[in-house]
XYZ file of C-alpha atoms in Angstrom:
561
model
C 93.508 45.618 27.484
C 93.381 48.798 29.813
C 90.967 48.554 32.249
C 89.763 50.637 34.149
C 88.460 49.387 38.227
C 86.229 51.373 40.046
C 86.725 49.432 43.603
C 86.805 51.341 47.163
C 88.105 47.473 49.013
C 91.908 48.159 48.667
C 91.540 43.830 49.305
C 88.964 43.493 46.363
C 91.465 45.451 44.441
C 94.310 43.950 45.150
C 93.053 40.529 44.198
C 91.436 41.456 41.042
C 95.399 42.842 40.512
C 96.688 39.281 41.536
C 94.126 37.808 39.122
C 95.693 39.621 36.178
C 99.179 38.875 36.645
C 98.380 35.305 36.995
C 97.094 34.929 33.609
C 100.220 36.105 31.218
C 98.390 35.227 27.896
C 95.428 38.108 29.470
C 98.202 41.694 28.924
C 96.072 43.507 31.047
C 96.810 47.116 32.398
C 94.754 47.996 35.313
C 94.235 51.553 36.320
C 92.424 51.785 39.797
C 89.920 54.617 40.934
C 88.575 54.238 44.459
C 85.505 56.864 44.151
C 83.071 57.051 40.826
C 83.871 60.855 40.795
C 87.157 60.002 40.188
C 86.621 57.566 37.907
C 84.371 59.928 35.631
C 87.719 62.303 35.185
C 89.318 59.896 34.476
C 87.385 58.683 31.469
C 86.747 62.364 30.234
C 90.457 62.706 28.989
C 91.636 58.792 28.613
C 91.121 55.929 26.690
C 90.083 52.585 27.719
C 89.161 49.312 26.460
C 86.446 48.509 29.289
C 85.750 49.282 32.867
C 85.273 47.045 36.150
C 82.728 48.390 38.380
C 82.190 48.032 41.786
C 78.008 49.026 42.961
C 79.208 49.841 46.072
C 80.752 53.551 46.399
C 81.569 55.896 48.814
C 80.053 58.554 46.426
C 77.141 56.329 44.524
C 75.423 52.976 44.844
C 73.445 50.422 42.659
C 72.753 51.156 39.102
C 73.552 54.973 39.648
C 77.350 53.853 38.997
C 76.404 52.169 35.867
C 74.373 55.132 34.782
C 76.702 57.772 34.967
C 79.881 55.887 33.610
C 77.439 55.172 30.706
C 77.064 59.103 30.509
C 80.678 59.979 30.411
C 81.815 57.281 27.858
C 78.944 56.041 26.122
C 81.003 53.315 24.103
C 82.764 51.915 27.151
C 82.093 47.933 27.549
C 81.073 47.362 31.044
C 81.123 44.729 33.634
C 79.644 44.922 36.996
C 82.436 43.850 39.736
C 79.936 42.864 42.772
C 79.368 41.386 46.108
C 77.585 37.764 46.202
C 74.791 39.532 48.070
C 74.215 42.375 45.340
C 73.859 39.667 42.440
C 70.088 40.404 41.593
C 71.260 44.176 41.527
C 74.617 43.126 39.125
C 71.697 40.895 36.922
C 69.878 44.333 36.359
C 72.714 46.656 35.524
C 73.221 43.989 32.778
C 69.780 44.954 31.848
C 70.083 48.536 31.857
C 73.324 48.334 29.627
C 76.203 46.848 30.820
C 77.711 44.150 29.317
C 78.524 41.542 31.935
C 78.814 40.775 35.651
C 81.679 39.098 38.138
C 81.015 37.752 42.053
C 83.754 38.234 44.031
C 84.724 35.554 45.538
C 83.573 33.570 42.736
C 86.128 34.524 39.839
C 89.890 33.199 39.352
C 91.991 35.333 36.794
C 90.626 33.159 33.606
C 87.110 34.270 34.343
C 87.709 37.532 35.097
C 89.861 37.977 31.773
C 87.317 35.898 29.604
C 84.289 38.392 30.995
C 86.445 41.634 30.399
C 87.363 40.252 26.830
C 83.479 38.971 25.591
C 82.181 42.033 27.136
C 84.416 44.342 24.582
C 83.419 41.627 21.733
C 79.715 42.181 22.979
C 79.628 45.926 23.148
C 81.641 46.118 19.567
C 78.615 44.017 17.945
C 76.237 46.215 20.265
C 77.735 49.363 18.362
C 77.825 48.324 14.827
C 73.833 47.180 15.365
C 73.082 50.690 16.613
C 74.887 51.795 14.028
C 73.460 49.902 11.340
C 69.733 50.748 12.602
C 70.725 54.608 12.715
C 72.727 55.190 9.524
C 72.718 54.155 6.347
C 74.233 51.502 4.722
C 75.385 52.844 1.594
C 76.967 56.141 2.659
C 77.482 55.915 6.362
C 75.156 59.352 6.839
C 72.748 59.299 9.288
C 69.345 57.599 7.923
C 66.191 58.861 8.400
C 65.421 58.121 11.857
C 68.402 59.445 13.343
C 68.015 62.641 10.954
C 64.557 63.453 12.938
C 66.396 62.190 16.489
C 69.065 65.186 15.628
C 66.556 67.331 13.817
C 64.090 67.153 17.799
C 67.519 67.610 19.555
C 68.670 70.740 17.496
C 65.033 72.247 17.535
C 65.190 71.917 21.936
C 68.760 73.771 21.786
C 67.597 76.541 19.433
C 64.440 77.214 21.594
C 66.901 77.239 24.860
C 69.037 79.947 22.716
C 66.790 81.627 20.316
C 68.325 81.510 17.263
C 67.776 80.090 13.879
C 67.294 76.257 12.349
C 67.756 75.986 8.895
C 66.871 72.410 7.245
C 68.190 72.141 4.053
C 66.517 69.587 1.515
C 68.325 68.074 -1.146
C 67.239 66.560 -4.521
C 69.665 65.830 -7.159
C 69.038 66.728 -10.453
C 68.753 63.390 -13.484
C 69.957 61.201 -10.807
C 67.991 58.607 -12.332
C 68.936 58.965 -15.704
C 73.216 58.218 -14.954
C 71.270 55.414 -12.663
C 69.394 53.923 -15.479
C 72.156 54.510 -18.045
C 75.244 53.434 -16.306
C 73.610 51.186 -13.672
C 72.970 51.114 -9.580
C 76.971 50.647 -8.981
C 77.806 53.697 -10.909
C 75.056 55.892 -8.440
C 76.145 54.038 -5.779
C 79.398 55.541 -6.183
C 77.433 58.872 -7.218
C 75.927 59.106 -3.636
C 78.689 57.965 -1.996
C 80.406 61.052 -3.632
C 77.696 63.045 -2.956
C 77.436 62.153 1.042
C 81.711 62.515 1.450
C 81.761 66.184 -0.412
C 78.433 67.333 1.851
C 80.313 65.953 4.659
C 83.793 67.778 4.426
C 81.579 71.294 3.682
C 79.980 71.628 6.620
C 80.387 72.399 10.429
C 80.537 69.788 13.081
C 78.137 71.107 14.350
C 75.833 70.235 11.872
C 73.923 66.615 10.491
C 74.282 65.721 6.761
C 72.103 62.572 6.195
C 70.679 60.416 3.768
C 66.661 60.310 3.548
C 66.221 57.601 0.781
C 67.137 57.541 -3.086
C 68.705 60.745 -3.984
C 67.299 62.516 -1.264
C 69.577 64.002 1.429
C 68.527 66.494 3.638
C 71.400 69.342 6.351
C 70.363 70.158 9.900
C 72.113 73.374 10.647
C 71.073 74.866 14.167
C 72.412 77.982 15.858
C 72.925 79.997 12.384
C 72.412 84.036 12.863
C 70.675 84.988 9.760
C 69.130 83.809 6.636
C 72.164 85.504 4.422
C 74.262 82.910 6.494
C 72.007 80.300 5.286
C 72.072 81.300 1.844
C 75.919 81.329 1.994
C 76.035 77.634 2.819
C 73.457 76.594 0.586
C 75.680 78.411 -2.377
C 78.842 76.641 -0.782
C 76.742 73.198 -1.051
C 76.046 73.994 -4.928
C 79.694 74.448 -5.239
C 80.661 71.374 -3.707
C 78.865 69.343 -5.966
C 80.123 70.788 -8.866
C 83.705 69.806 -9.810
C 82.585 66.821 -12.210
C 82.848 62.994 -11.116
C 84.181 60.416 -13.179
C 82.223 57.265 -13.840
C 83.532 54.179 -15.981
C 85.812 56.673 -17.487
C 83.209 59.576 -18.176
C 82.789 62.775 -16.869
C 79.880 63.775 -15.367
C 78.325 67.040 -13.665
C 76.026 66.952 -10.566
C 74.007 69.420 -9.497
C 71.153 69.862 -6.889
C 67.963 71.210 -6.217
C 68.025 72.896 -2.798
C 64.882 73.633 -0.635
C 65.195 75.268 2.467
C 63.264 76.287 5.470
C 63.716 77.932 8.752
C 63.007 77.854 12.636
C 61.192 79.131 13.764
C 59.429 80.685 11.035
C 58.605 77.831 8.947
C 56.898 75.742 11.932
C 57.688 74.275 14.928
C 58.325 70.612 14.413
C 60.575 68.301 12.475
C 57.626 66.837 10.704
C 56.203 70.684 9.282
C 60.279 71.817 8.782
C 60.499 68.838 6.503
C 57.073 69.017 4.319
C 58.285 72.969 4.169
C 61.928 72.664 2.719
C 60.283 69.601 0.346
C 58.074 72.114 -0.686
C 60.738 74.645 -1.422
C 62.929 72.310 -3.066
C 59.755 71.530 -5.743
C 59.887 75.067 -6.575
C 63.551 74.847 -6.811
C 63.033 72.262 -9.032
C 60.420 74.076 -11.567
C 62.845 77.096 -11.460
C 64.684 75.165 -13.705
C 66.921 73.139 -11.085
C 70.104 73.758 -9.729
C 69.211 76.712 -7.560
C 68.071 76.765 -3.618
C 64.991 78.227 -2.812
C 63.299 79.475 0.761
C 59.887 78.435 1.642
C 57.251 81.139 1.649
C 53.808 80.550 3.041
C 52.026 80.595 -0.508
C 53.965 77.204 -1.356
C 52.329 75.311 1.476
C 48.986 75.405 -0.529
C 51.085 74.377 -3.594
C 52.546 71.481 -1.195
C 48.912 70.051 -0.240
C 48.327 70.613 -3.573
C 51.359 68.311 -4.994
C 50.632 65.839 -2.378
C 47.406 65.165 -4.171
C 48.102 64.966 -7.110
C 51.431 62.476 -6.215
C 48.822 60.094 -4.855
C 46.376 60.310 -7.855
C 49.423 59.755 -9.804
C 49.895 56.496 -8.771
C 46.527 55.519 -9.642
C 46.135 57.198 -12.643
C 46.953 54.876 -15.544
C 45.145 51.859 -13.899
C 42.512 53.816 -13.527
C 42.739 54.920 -17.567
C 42.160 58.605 -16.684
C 44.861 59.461 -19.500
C 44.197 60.707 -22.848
C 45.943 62.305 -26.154
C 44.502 65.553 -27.808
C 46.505 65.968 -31.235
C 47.627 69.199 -32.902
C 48.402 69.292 -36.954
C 51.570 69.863 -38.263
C 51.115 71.542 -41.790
C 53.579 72.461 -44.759
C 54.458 76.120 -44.506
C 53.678 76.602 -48.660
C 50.474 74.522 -49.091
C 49.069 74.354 -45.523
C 48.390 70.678 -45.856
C 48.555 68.711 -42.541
C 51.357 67.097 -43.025
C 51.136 65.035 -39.109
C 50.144 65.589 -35.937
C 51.790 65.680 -32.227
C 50.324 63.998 -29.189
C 49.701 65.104 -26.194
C 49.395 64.197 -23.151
C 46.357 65.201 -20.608
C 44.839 63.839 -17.291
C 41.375 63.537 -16.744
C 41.563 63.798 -12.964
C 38.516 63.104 -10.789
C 38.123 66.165 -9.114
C 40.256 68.819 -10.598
C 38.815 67.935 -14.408
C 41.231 68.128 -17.905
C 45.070 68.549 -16.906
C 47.840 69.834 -19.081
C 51.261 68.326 -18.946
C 52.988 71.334 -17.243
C 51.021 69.805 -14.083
C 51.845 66.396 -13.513
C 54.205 65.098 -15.980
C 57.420 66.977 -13.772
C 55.916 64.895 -10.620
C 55.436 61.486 -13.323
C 59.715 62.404 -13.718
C 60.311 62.630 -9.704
C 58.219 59.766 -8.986
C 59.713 57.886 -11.670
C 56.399 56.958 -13.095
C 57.215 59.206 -16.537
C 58.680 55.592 -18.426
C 55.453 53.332 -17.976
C 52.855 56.386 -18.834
C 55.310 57.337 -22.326
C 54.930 54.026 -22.987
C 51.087 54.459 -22.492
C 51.408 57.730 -24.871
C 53.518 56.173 -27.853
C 51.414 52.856 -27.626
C 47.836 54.531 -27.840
C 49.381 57.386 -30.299
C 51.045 54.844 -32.853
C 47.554 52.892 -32.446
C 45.680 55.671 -33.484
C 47.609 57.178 -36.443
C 47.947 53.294 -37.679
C 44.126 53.708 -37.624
C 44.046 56.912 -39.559
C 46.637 55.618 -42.082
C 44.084 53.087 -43.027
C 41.709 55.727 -43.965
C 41.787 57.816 -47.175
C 41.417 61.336 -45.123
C 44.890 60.034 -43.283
C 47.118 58.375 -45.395
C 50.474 58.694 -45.108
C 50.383 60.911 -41.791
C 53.305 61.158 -39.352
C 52.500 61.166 -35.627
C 55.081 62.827 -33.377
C 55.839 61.814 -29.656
C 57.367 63.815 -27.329
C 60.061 61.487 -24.402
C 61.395 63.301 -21.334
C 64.617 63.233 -20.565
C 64.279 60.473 -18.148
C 62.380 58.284 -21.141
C 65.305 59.444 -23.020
C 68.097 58.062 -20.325
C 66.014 54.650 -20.287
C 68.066 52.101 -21.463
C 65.185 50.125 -22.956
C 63.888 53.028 -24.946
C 65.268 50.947 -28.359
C 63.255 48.305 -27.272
C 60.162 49.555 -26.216
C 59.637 51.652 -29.753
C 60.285 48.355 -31.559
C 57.921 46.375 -29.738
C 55.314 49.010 -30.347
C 56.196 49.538 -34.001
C 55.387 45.963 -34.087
C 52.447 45.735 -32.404
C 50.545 48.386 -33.579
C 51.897 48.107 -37.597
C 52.492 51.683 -37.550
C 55.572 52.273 -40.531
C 58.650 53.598 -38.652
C 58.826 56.477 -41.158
C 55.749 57.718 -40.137
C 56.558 58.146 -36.553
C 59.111 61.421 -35.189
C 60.251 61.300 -31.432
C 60.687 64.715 -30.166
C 63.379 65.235 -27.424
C 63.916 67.968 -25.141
C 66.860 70.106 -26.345
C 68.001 69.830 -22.304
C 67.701 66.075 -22.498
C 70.846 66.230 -25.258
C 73.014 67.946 -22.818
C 75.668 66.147 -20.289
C 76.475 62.406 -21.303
C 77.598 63.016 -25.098
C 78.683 59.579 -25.871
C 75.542 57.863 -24.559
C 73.299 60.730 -26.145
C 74.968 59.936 -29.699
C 74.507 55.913 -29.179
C 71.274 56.489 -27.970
C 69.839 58.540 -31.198
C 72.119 56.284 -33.355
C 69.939 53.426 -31.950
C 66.785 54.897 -32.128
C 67.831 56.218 -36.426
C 68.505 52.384 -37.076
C 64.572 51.893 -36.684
C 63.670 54.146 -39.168
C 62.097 56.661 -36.763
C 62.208 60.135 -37.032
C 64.593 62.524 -34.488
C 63.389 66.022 -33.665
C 64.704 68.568 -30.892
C 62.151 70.096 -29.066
C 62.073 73.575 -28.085
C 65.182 74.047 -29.763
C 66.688 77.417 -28.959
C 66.660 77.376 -25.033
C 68.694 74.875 -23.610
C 72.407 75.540 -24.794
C 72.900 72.511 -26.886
C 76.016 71.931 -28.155
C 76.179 73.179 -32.292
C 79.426 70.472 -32.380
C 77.738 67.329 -30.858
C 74.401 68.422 -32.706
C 75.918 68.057 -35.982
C 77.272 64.796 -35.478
C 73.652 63.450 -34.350
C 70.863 62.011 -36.549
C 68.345 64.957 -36.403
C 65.621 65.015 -38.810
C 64.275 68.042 -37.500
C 64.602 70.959 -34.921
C 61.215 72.772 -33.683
C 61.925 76.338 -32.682
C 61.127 77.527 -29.560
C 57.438 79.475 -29.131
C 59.378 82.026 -26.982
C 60.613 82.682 -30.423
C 57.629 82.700 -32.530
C 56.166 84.740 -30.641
C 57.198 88.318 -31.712
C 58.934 86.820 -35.118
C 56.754 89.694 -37.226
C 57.598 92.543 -34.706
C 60.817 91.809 -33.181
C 63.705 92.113 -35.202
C 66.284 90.567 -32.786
C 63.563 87.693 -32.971
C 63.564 87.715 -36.468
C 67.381 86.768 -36.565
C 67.133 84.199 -33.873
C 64.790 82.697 -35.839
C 66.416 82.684 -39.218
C 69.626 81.512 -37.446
C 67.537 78.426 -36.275
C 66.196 77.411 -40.013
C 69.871 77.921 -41.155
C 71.165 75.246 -39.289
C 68.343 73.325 -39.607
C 68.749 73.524 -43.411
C 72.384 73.089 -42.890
C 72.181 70.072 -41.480
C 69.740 68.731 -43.915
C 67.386 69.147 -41.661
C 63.213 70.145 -41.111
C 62.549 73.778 -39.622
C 59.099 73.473 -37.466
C 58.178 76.143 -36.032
C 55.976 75.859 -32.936
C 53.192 78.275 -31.298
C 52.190 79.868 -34.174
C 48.927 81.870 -32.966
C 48.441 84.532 -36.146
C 48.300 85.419 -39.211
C 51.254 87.380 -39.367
C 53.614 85.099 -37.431
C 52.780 82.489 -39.963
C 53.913 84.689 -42.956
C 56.970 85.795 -41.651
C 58.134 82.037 -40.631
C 57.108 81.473 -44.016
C 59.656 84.322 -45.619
C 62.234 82.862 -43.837
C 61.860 79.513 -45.437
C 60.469 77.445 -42.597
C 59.252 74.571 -43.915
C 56.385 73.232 -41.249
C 54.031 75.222 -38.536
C 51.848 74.104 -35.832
C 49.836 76.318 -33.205
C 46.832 77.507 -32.459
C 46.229 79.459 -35.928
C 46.107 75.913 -37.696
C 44.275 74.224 -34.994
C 44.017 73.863 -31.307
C 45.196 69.972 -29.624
C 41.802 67.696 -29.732
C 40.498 64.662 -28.990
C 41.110 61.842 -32.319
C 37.444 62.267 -32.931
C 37.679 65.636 -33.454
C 40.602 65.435 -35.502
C 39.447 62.496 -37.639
C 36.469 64.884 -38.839
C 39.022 67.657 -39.728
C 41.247 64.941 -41.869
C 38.451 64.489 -43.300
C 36.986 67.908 -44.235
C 41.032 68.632 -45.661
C 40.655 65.576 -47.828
C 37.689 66.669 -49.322
């Protein structure tokens, strides 16, 4: 042990001294500083294991000397070195932080080595408790109570120099699909990753921590500008993007990135944070993987989100969800051949809801699995109960999954059991998945859709056309159809260069022995030129809008007649 004594008594000293050598098993090296001032420069450029302090000095008294010794080395076990008349003063420096106290004239060299020895054992425990209630336990980062202790701290210094904050908020993007498809220890190891490259990108100066889940947010005081900002937030992108390796499989990370500034973005930790969560939404909707800067206009789309997140969670209980259906006919003969379902809210105040506004917020809040299974449940229910009529026989329903339904690794299951339940013929029913949702993981995407084939479903890519699937991997997959993208559709009669996309898309449909569905058609003449290309099914608007089952049941009824 090196010690350090704070003593003025050249007696007091010497005896502590004497006390040392006489206990050989105690290998203690005592350094001796008669004055706290000298004691204090001491400890600013060496090392020791604890300190024996005397409350009497020429140059401070009483629980000053603890204080400022505290200060200087704020790890330092203490132990309060005092006279038998000062003992109610050494009881409260124990109070106010140090560790232990000696009398004089009431320790022999066993004492004094035993208190010098539990007081390093109690200030080690002392440390790793502060520790544990300030960081997190996963990836050592600051939690989220230390992240607002630096945030307050960094705001005060940046008022003092007038300069810029920038907070920096941090989603990652289908976190929860390599966490439901490999497990919690493979994204443990993901966000411990994630925490140790944020880390070893960024200045001391600033605070990477950990909010909760996938959520980590950068505290980055005394920047210049906002294109210094932006440089770190790309540098953060490119950090996460050399791929990690899981159980043997690659995978890429990437991040949605909101970010906001002091002090034009507010004031306080509390309005910085609801700004750059804000921002990193619209991040998110951009299509992910991008940063974005809060701008006043997204705090109303904030409040906005907050309201809806809370109705959310209430929604399905409270049965405010519904399915409108849209027919599916044959290109040739216009027959309906099936319908999609889809999905809308009937919120209290803010009436009918389309998907586009809550079902990315169902994915974030990871409430997207229980309401699909809501959706397939009530749709395979109701086209069992058309099949049973003559105006529906043989109808196929179609289902769309998100890519989180799609990374569930009870998906199987779940269709089975509802198959089951509701009698609906597997044939009849055709799972649509987002072209996007087929990207990253291919050997789990291929035993997924191998899976979901064995059941006799239907496969179907969704939107096909935008998301940069992979023609190699797509080949090898059990698709039964591919619906082309509306973006498409949309000038097919007008646009040559849309013309060829689109003819592109039905010959590798057809190539792969697959449907061609064409989606969005809206006229007359978008239908007959998807039709000279040999498309073999439409839906949109021209052939009928989505509607409620009773509406559709009457129009079943009116084509079977």
């Amino acid at each position: 042990m090196r010690v350090l004594l704070v003593e003025d008594s050249a007696a007091d000293a010497r005896l502590v001294l004497e006390m040392t050598r006489e206990d050989p098993a105690s290998s203690v090296e005592l350094v001796h500083a008669t004055r706290l001032t000298d004691a204090l420069r001491r400890l600013s450029f060496e090392t020791f294991d604890a300190a024996l302090l005397d409350l009497s000095l020429p140059d401070a008294r009483g629980l000053e000397v603890v204080k400022r010794v505290q200060e200087t080395a704020t790890d330092l076990p203490i132990v309060v070195f005092s006279g038998q008349q000062d003992e109610a003063q050494a009881l409260e420096s124990v109070r106010s932080g140090a560790q232990d106290y000696l009398l004089k004239g009431r320790t022999d060299a066993m004492l004094l080595t035993r208190a010098l020895r539990y007081a390093i054992e109690r200030k080690r425990a002392e440390l790793q408790i502060q520790h544990l209630a300030y960081h997190d336990g996963l990836t050592g980062l600051p939690n989220r109570r230390l992240f607002f202790d630096r945030l307050h701290q960094g705001l005060a210094r940046t008022r003092r120099q007038k300069n810029l904050l920038a907070l920096l908020f941090l989603d990652l993007d289908n976190f929860k699909v390599i966490n439901d498809s490999l497990g919690h220890l493979a994204g443990d190891q993901l966000l411990q990753e994630v925490a140790s490259r944020l880390s070893s990108h960024l200045r001391d100066s600033d605070t990477v921590a950990r909010l909760g889940g996938d959520e980590f947010a950068i505290i980055m005081p005394e920047m210049a500008n906002v294109e210094d900002v932006i440089r770190v937030a790309t540098k953060v992108q490119w950090a996460l993007e050399p791929p990690l390796y899981l159980y043997g499989q690659s995978h890429h990370l990437t991040a949605s990135i909101g970010i906001s500034l002091y002090p034009n973005d507010g004031g306080t930790p509390e309005a910085l944070l609801r700004c750059a969560d804000a921002a990193m939404f619209q991040a998110k909707r951009r299509g992910r993987h991008v940063y974005h800067l809060y701008s006043a206009a997204l705090g109303h789309e904030s409040s906005d989100r907050l309201s809806l997140c809370n109705g959310l969670r209430r929604a399905l209980d409270a049965d405010q969800f519904l399915l409108h259906y849209q027919p599916r006919v044959d290109a040739r003969t216009g027959r309906i051949l099936g319908v999609e379902a889809l999905l809308r809210w009937r919120h209290p105040t803010c009436g009918l809801l389309p998907p586009s506004r809550f079902v990315p917020l169902a994915e974030e809040m990871g409430l997207i699995v229980p309401i699909g299974q809501w959706v397939l449940n009530t749709a395979c229910t109701q086209a069992e109960l058309w099949n049973r009529s003559a105006a529906g026989c043989h109808l196929r329903m179609s289902v769309n999954l998100s890519g989180r339904e799609f990374g569930n690794k009870n998906l199987g299951k779940t269709v089975e059991t509802t198959l089951k339940s509701t009698g609906f013929p597997p044939s009849r029913l055709e799972l649509e998945l987002p072209e996007r949702g087929l990207m990253g993981d291919e050997q789990r995407t291929a035993s997924s859709l191998r899976e979901l084939s064995s059941l006799g479903v239907r496969l179907s890519v969704d939107d096909f056309g935008i998301g940069q699937s992979s023609l190699r991997l797509l080949k090898q997959l059990p698709i039964d159809a591919l619906k082309i993208d509306q973006s498409f559709v949309r000038d097919v009669a007008t646009d040559p260069y849309n013309t060829a996309i689109v003819r592109g898309i039905i010959g590798i449909a057809h190539g792969m022995g697959a449907t061609a569905v064409a989606e969005g058609v809206e006229t007359p003449e978008q239908a007959a030129g998807l039709m000279g290309q040999d498309c073999d099914e439409l839906q949109g608007f021209y052939f009928g809008m989505p509607q409620p089952a009773q509406a559709l049941t009457a129009l079943l009824e009116e084509a079977a007649d």
